mmCIF file of C-alpha atoms and ligand atoms in Angstrom:
data_model
loop_
_atom_site.group_PDB
_atom_site.id
_atom_site.type_symbol
_atom_site.label_atom_id
_atom_site.label_comp_id
_atom_site.label_asym_id
_atom_site.label_seq_id
_atom_site.Cartn_x
_atom_site.Cartn_y
_atom_site.Cartn_z
ATOM 1 C CA MET L 73 66.460 61.217 147.095
ATOM 2 C CA PRO L 74 64.741 63.919 145.086
ATOM 3 C CA VAL L 75 61.003 63.258 144.748
ATOM 4 C CA GLU L 76 58.266 64.845 142.648
ATOM 5 C CA PRO L 77 55.226 65.998 144.678
ATOM 6 C CA LYS L 78 53.004 63.511 142.787
ATOM 7 C CA ASN L 79 55.231 60.628 143.937
ATOM 8 C CA PHE L 80 55.669 61.765 147.542
ATOM 9 C CA SER L 81 52.986 59.607 149.108
ATOM 10 C CA THR L 82 54.111 56.479 147.200
ATOM 11 C CA LEU L 83 57.703 56.990 148.299
ATOM 12 C CA ILE L 84 56.800 57.479 151.955
ATOM 13 C CA LYS L 85 54.486 54.459 152.001
ATOM 14 C CA GLY L 86 57.326 52.482 150.384
ATOM 15 C CA LEU L 87 59.721 53.514 153.158
ATOM 16 C CA LYS L 88 57.181 52.390 155.733
ATOM 17 C CA ALA L 89 56.622 49.065 153.962
ATOM 18 C CA ALA L 90 60.374 48.511 153.771
ATOM 19 C CA GLY L 91 60.714 48.944 157.555
ATOM 20 C CA VAL L 92 63.162 51.833 157.254
ATOM 21 C CA LYS L 93 64.465 52.721 160.734
ATOM 22 C CA GLY L 94 64.586 56.443 160.159
ATOM 23 C CA PHE L 95 65.275 59.242 157.711
ATOM 24 C CA ASN L 96 65.620 62.975 157.318
ATOM 25 C CA ILE L 97 63.229 64.945 155.190
ATOM 26 C CA THR L 98 63.765 68.385 153.788
ATOM 27 C CA VAL L 99 62.219 71.155 151.688
ATOM 28 C CA PRO L 100 59.494 71.261 150.573
ATOM 29 C CA TYR L 101 58.116 68.263 152.487
ATOM 30 C CA LYS L 102 58.672 69.117 156.156
ATOM 31 C CA SER L 103 54.977 69.574 156.838
ATOM 32 C CA ASN L 104 53.659 67.068 154.250
ATOM 33 C CA ILE L 105 55.331 64.255 156.190
ATOM 34 C CA MET L 106 53.385 64.947 159.383
ATOM 35 C CA PRO L 107 50.186 63.000 158.498
ATOM 36 C CA PHE L 108 52.339 59.926 157.803
ATOM 37 C CA CYS L 109 53.740 59.936 161.358
ATOM 38 C CA ASP L 110 52.038 57.942 164.123
ATOM 39 C CA LYS L 111 53.176 60.601 166.591
ATOM 40 C CA VAL L 112 54.627 64.092 166.196
ATOM 41 C CA ASP L 113 56.579 65.358 169.216
ATOM 42 C CA SER L 114 55.613 68.621 170.881
ATOM 43 C CA LEU L 115 58.505 70.687 169.495
ATOM 44 C CA ALA L 116 57.737 69.610 165.928
ATOM 45 C CA LYS L 117 54.062 70.412 166.530
ATOM 46 C CA THR L 118 54.903 73.899 167.820
ATOM 47 C CA ILE L 119 57.158 74.596 164.877
ATOM 48 C CA GLY L 120 54.877 72.905 162.374
ATOM 49 C CA ALA L 121 57.663 70.949 160.705
ATOM 50 C CA VAL L 122 59.215 67.498 160.863
ATOM 51 C CA ASN L 123 62.697 66.896 159.473
ATOM 52 C CA THR L 124 63.470 63.620 161.223
ATOM 53 C CA VAL L 125 61.456 60.424 161.342
ATOM 54 C CA VAL L 126 62.384 57.762 163.884
ATOM 55 C CA GLU L 127 60.912 54.253 163.709
ATOM 56 C CA LYS L 128 60.264 52.322 166.915
ATOM 57 C CA ASN L 129 58.290 49.068 167.041
ATOM 58 C CA GLY L 130 56.762 49.757 163.664
ATOM 59 C CA LYS L 131 55.593 53.264 164.631
ATOM 60 C CA TRP L 132 56.962 56.485 163.187
ATOM 61 C CA GLU L 133 57.694 59.486 165.385
ATOM 62 C CA GLY L 134 58.155 62.865 163.712
ATOM 63 C CA LYS L 135 60.752 65.159 165.253
ATOM 64 C CA VAL L 136 62.525 68.369 164.314
ATOM 65 C CA THR L 137 66.252 68.887 164.782
ATOM 66 C CA ASP L 138 66.647 72.221 162.995
ATOM 67 C CA PRO L 139 66.266 74.224 166.249
ATOM 68 C CA PHE L 140 69.128 72.282 167.855
ATOM 69 C CA GLY L 141 71.156 72.742 164.670
ATOM 70 C CA PHE L 142 70.577 76.474 164.587
ATOM 71 C CA ARG L 143 71.288 76.985 168.319
ATOM 72 C CA LYS L 144 74.557 75.041 168.148
ATOM 73 C CA SER L 145 75.538 76.765 164.939
ATOM 74 C CA ILE L 146 75.132 80.221 166.485
ATOM 75 C CA GLU L 147 77.087 79.143 169.586
ATOM 76 C CA THR L 148 79.975 77.760 167.583
ATOM 77 C CA SER L 149 79.998 80.382 164.818
ATOM 78 C CA PHE L 150 80.009 83.406 167.150
ATOM 79 C CA LYS L 151 82.090 82.343 170.130
ATOM 80 C CA GLY L 152 80.937 83.903 173.396
ATOM 81 C CA PHE L 153 77.751 85.282 171.807
ATOM 82 C CA SER L 154 74.377 84.342 173.243
ATOM 83 C CA LEU L 155 70.942 84.960 171.750
ATOM 84 C CA ARG L 156 69.716 85.877 175.215
ATOM 85 C CA GLY L 157 68.480 89.450 175.412
ATOM 86 C CA LYS L 158 69.338 90.166 171.781
ATOM 87 C CA ARG L 159 67.425 92.165 169.193
ATOM 88 C CA ILE L 160 67.162 90.042 166.105
ATOM 89 C CA LEU L 161 65.961 90.766 162.579
ATOM 90 C CA LEU L 162 64.896 87.637 160.705
ATOM 91 C CA LEU L 163 64.517 87.847 156.932
ATOM 92 C CA GLY L 164 62.105 85.294 155.492
ATOM 93 C CA ALA L 165 59.104 83.419 156.839
ATOM 94 C CA GLY L 166 59.337 80.010 155.163
ATOM 95 C CA GLY L 167 59.877 76.586 156.697
ATOM 96 C CA ALA L 168 63.401 77.284 157.935
ATOM 97 C CA ALA L 169 62.365 80.566 159.556
ATOM 98 C CA LEU L 170 60.047 78.769 161.987
ATOM 99 C CA SER L 171 62.843 76.876 163.722
ATOM 100 C CA VAL L 172 65.047 79.963 163.764
ATOM 101 C CA ALA L 173 62.297 82.125 165.265
ATOM 102 C CA TYR L 174 61.578 79.520 167.926
ATOM 103 C CA VAL L 175 65.232 79.319 169.002
ATOM 104 C CA CYS L 176 65.596 83.117 169.050
ATOM 105 C CA LEU L 177 62.522 83.490 171.232
ATOM 106 C CA THR L 178 63.364 80.698 173.673
ATOM 107 C CA ALA L 179 66.724 82.335 174.386
ATOM 108 C CA GLY L 180 65.049 84.557 176.944
ATOM 109 C CA ASN L 181 64.438 88.277 176.903
ATOM 110 C CA SER L 182 65.218 88.492 173.214
ATOM 111 C CA GLN L 183 63.222 90.486 170.690
ATOM 112 C CA LEU L 184 62.457 89.240 167.220
ATOM 113 C CA VAL L 185 61.349 91.215 164.189
ATOM 114 C CA VAL L 186 60.410 89.220 161.084
ATOM 115 C CA MET L 187 60.525 90.795 157.651
ATOM 116 C CA ASN L 188 59.313 88.914 154.600
ATOM 117 C CA ARG L 189 58.623 89.840 150.988
ATOM 118 C CA THR L 190 55.087 88.500 151.443
ATOM 119 C CA LYS L 191 54.014 90.124 154.686
ATOM 120 C CA SER L 192 51.080 87.773 155.287
ATOM 121 C CA LYS L 193 53.532 84.888 155.731
ATOM 122 C CA ALA L 194 55.495 86.870 158.322
ATOM 123 C CA GLU L 195 52.210 87.574 160.099
ATOM 124 C CA ALA L 196 51.336 83.873 160.078
ATOM 125 C CA LEU L 197 54.731 83.022 161.565
ATOM 126 C CA ILE L 198 54.249 85.581 164.334
ATOM 127 C CA GLN L 199 50.766 84.191 165.015
ATOM 128 C CA ARG L 200 52.250 80.725 165.430
ATOM 129 C CA MET L 201 54.901 82.046 167.836
ATOM 130 C CA LYS L 202 52.301 83.975 169.841
ATOM 131 C CA LYS L 203 50.181 80.832 170.047
ATOM 132 C CA ALA L 204 53.231 79.069 171.470
ATOM 133 C CA GLY L 205 53.334 81.724 174.216
ATOM 134 C CA PHE L 206 55.988 84.105 172.897
ATOM 135 C CA THR L 207 55.172 87.795 173.050
ATOM 136 C CA ARG L 208 58.380 89.631 172.176
ATOM 137 C CA CYS L 209 57.973 89.176 168.438
ATOM 138 C CA SER L 210 56.493 91.230 165.624
ATOM 139 C CA CYS L 211 56.698 91.639 161.892
ATOM 140 C CA THR L 212 57.476 94.651 159.806
ATOM 141 C CA ASP L 213 56.936 95.872 156.251
ATOM 142 C CA TYR L 214 59.496 94.851 153.668
ATOM 143 C CA ASN L 215 61.641 97.936 153.979
ATOM 144 C CA HIS L 216 65.352 97.977 153.341
ATOM 145 C CA ASP L 217 65.893 101.043 155.490
ATOM 146 C CA ILE L 218 65.190 99.038 158.619
ATOM 147 C CA LEU L 219 68.884 98.521 159.265
ATOM 148 C CA LEU L 220 69.819 102.132 158.798
ATOM 149 C CA SER L 221 68.698 103.378 162.178
ATOM 150 C CA ASP L 222 71.706 103.093 164.431
ATOM 151 C CA ASN L 223 72.227 100.094 166.652
ATOM 152 C CA ARG L 224 68.783 98.646 166.101
ATOM 153 C CA PHE L 225 69.708 94.950 165.853
ATOM 154 C CA ASP L 226 72.393 92.713 167.334
ATOM 155 C CA LEU L 227 71.888 89.952 164.813
ATOM 156 C CA LEU L 228 70.586 89.752 161.244
ATOM 157 C CA ILE L 229 69.540 86.336 159.968
ATOM 158 C CA ASN L 230 68.746 85.491 156.361
ATOM 159 C CA SER L 231 66.446 82.486 156.073
ATOM 160 C CA THR L 232 65.225 83.311 152.559
ATOM 161 C CA SER L 233 66.462 81.535 149.465
ATOM 162 C CA SER L 234 67.827 84.808 148.123
ATOM 163 C CA GLY L 235 71.555 84.257 147.701
ATOM 164 C CA LEU L 236 71.314 80.726 146.342
ATOM 165 C CA ARG L 237 71.435 81.781 142.701
ATOM 166 C CA LYS L 238 74.507 83.235 140.975
ATOM 167 C CA GLU L 239 72.621 86.326 139.832
ATOM 168 C CA ASP L 240 71.269 87.198 143.323
ATOM 169 C CA ARG L 241 72.355 90.427 144.940
ATOM 170 C CA ALA L 242 72.588 91.041 148.705
ATOM 171 C CA ILE L 243 69.032 90.824 150.021
ATOM 172 C CA ILE L 244 69.557 93.881 152.191
ATOM 173 C CA SER L 245 72.164 96.620 152.185
ATOM 174 C CA LEU L 246 74.533 96.565 155.128
ATOM 175 C CA SER L 247 76.210 99.922 154.528
ATOM 176 C CA ASN L 248 75.822 102.300 157.453
ATOM 177 C CA THR L 249 74.810 99.524 159.826
ATOM 178 C CA GLU L 250 76.034 99.236 163.374
ATOM 179 C CA LYS L 251 79.415 97.462 163.255
ATOM 180 C CA LYS L 252 78.553 95.266 166.218
ATOM 181 C CA MET L 253 75.693 93.589 164.340
ATOM 182 C CA LYS L 254 76.384 89.982 163.410
ATOM 183 C CA VAL L 255 75.139 88.465 160.163
ATOM 184 C CA TYR L 256 74.056 84.853 159.773
ATOM 185 C CA ASP L 257 72.946 83.321 156.479
ATOM 186 C CA LEU L 258 71.283 79.899 156.551
ATOM 187 C CA ILE L 259 72.547 79.289 153.012
ATOM 188 C CA TYR L 260 75.764 77.249 152.917
ATOM 189 C CA ASN L 261 76.136 76.753 149.172
ATOM 190 C CA PRO L 262 77.553 79.112 148.034
ATOM 191 C CA SER L 263 79.513 79.472 151.259
ATOM 192 C CA MET L 264 79.780 83.232 150.681
ATOM 193 C CA THR L 265 76.412 84.645 149.650
ATOM 194 C CA PRO L 266 76.198 88.238 148.397
ATOM 195 C CA LEU L 267 74.905 89.159 151.871
ATOM 196 C CA LEU L 268 77.916 87.578 153.596
ATOM 197 C CA LYS L 269 80.284 89.219 151.109
ATOM 198 C CA GLU L 270 78.776 92.536 152.023
ATOM 199 C CA ALA L 271 79.051 91.739 155.744
ATOM 200 C CA LYS L 272 82.726 90.974 155.222
ATOM 201 C CA LYS L 273 83.239 94.194 153.288
ATOM 202 C CA GLU L 274 81.584 96.149 156.087
ATOM 203 C CA GLY L 275 83.756 94.478 158.727
ATOM 204 C CA LEU L 276 80.858 92.646 160.410
ATOM 205 C CA LEU L 277 81.148 89.195 161.992
ATOM 206 C CA TYR L 278 79.316 86.684 159.821
ATOM 207 C CA ALA L 279 78.631 82.966 159.407
ATOM 208 C CA ASN L 280 76.909 80.699 156.917
ATOM 209 C CA GLY L 281 74.541 77.801 157.642
ATOM 210 C CA LEU L 282 76.920 74.876 157.095
ATOM 211 C CA SER L 283 77.286 74.122 160.786
ATOM 212 C CA MET L 284 73.485 74.277 161.188
ATOM 213 C CA LEU L 285 73.212 71.571 158.538
ATOM 214 C CA ILE L 286 75.817 69.493 160.347
ATOM 215 C CA TYR L 287 74.364 69.936 163.847
ATOM 216 C CA GLN L 288 70.791 69.180 162.832
ATOM 217 C CA ALA L 289 72.097 65.962 161.319
ATOM 218 C CA PHE L 290 73.986 65.221 164.564
ATOM 219 C CA GLN L 291 70.817 65.303 166.593
ATOM 220 C CA SER L 292 68.955 63.196 164.032
ATOM 221 C CA PHE L 293 71.806 60.677 164.111
ATOM 222 C CA SER L 294 71.634 60.455 167.887
ATOM 223 C CA PHE L 295 67.845 59.906 167.731
ATOM 224 C CA TRP L 296 68.329 57.008 165.330
ATOM 225 C CA THR L 297 71.331 55.354 166.920
ATOM 226 C CA GLY L 298 71.583 56.534 170.526
ATOM 227 C CA VAL L 299 75.125 57.666 169.704
ATOM 228 C CA GLU L 300 76.016 61.344 170.046
ATOM 229 C CA PRO L 301 78.571 62.617 167.550
ATOM 230 C CA THR L 302 81.436 64.668 169.005
ATOM 231 C CA GLU L 303 82.792 68.140 168.254
ATOM 232 C CA LYS L 304 85.696 66.411 166.497
ATOM 233 C CA ASP L 305 83.144 64.703 164.233
ATOM 234 C CA ALA L 306 81.733 68.173 163.444
ATOM 235 C CA ARG L 307 85.162 69.438 162.440
ATOM 236 C CA ASP L 308 85.907 66.311 160.404
ATOM 237 C CA ILE L 309 82.593 66.546 158.550
ATOM 238 C CA SER L 310 83.022 70.294 157.862
ATOM 239 C CA SER L 311 86.248 69.538 156.026
ATOM 240 C CA PHE L 312 84.304 67.564 153.392
ATOM 241 C CA PHE L 313 82.426 70.662 152.238
HETATM 242 P P1 ATR F 974 62.620 77.386 153.362
HETATM 243 O O1 ATR F 974 61.938 76.159 153.882
HETATM 244 O O2 ATR F 974 64.049 77.150 152.948
HETATM 245 O O3 ATR F 974 62.487 78.542 154.309
HETATM 246 P P2 ATR F 974 60.480 78.369 151.701
HETATM 247 O O4 ATR F 974 59.506 77.835 152.683
HETATM 248 O O5 ATR F 974 60.206 78.172 150.251
HETATM 249 O O6 ATR F 974 61.916 77.757 151.967
HETATM 250 O O7 ATR F 974 60.686 79.933 151.992
HETATM 251 C C1 ATR F 974 61.486 80.731 151.189
HETATM 252 C C2 ATR F 974 61.557 82.119 151.814
HETATM 253 O O8 ATR F 974 62.440 82.919 151.049
HETATM 254 C C3 ATR F 974 60.241 82.872 151.837
HETATM 255 O O9 ATR F 974 60.208 83.674 152.993
HETATM 256 C C4 ATR F 974 60.332 83.732 150.557
HETATM 257 O O10 ATR F 974 59.549 84.911 150.578
HETATM 258 P P3 ATR F 974 58.007 84.858 150.112
HETATM 259 O O11 ATR F 974 57.240 84.352 151.292
HETATM 260 O O12 ATR F 974 57.670 86.270 149.777
HETATM 261 O O13 ATR F 974 57.943 83.954 148.925
HETATM 262 C C5 ATR F 974 61.774 84.106 150.603
HETATM 263 N N1 ATR F 974 62.353 84.510 149.317
HETATM 264 C C6 ATR F 974 62.662 83.711 148.292
HETATM 265 N N2 ATR F 974 63.251 84.419 147.291
HETATM 266 C C7 ATR F 974 63.323 85.697 147.719
HETATM 267 C C8 ATR F 974 63.836 86.914 147.160
HETATM 268 N N3 ATR F 974 64.401 86.941 145.949
HETATM 269 N N4 ATR F 974 63.744 88.039 147.883
HETATM 270 C C9 ATR F 974 63.195 88.015 149.116
HETATM 271 N N5 ATR F 974 62.689 86.911 149.702
HETATM 272 C C10 ATR F 974 62.756 85.762 149.018
#
């Protein structure tokens, strides 16, 4: 359901009045929903976003399933690859970047560098992660040469909206990058963003964010119903896209 910002509060109050058992909520309302929740779980508080609301006995609990979605997506997209101990460059510092940063940093011994067009937002994201107890994270100036120094990163993640529009070009050049670096784009429509096309051209392993979308929905579904979807369900659902 698309909703105009001016109608947001009316819609949410309507859902509450109707006794809706649960729903997902997405951009740009993942933080706006928080004041409407009777409780926000600790993960959602740390990340500062709620994408899943679960009703129990008339009370709403706000939860976030994007971290689960991203973790599972990385595991299934890059078989045998673990975020543990990896050097990761994250492009973007919006709502989606928070969940990604959290997962990267909880992997253990990993290092995260955040680069965003507006540096202050990258700094705010790092502040939030430091407040949550993570130290191996920093941000850097918006500089396209960052990938040129050999073997600097194991994984590049695009969490910006660059790549959504037809006229977009690859957000960062991948020529001369270390061939072992993997490239993950949270965008799933188009399935091949300019960045992923470039990764393919350069012979890098790459994945889009479709399975993240599916896996975050899986966890939400299990919160609402108590039923956990299977890997077969994931494959079946992927074939619809
Ligand atoms: P989401 O919740 O999907 O992350 P968002 O909160 O609107 O969406 O964040 C969008 C991100 O994409 C931001 O990091 C934004 O950079 P700014 O903070 O500078 O606005 C980034 N972004 C959007 N278009 C971009 C572009 N053409 N080039 C680089 N970064 C872009």
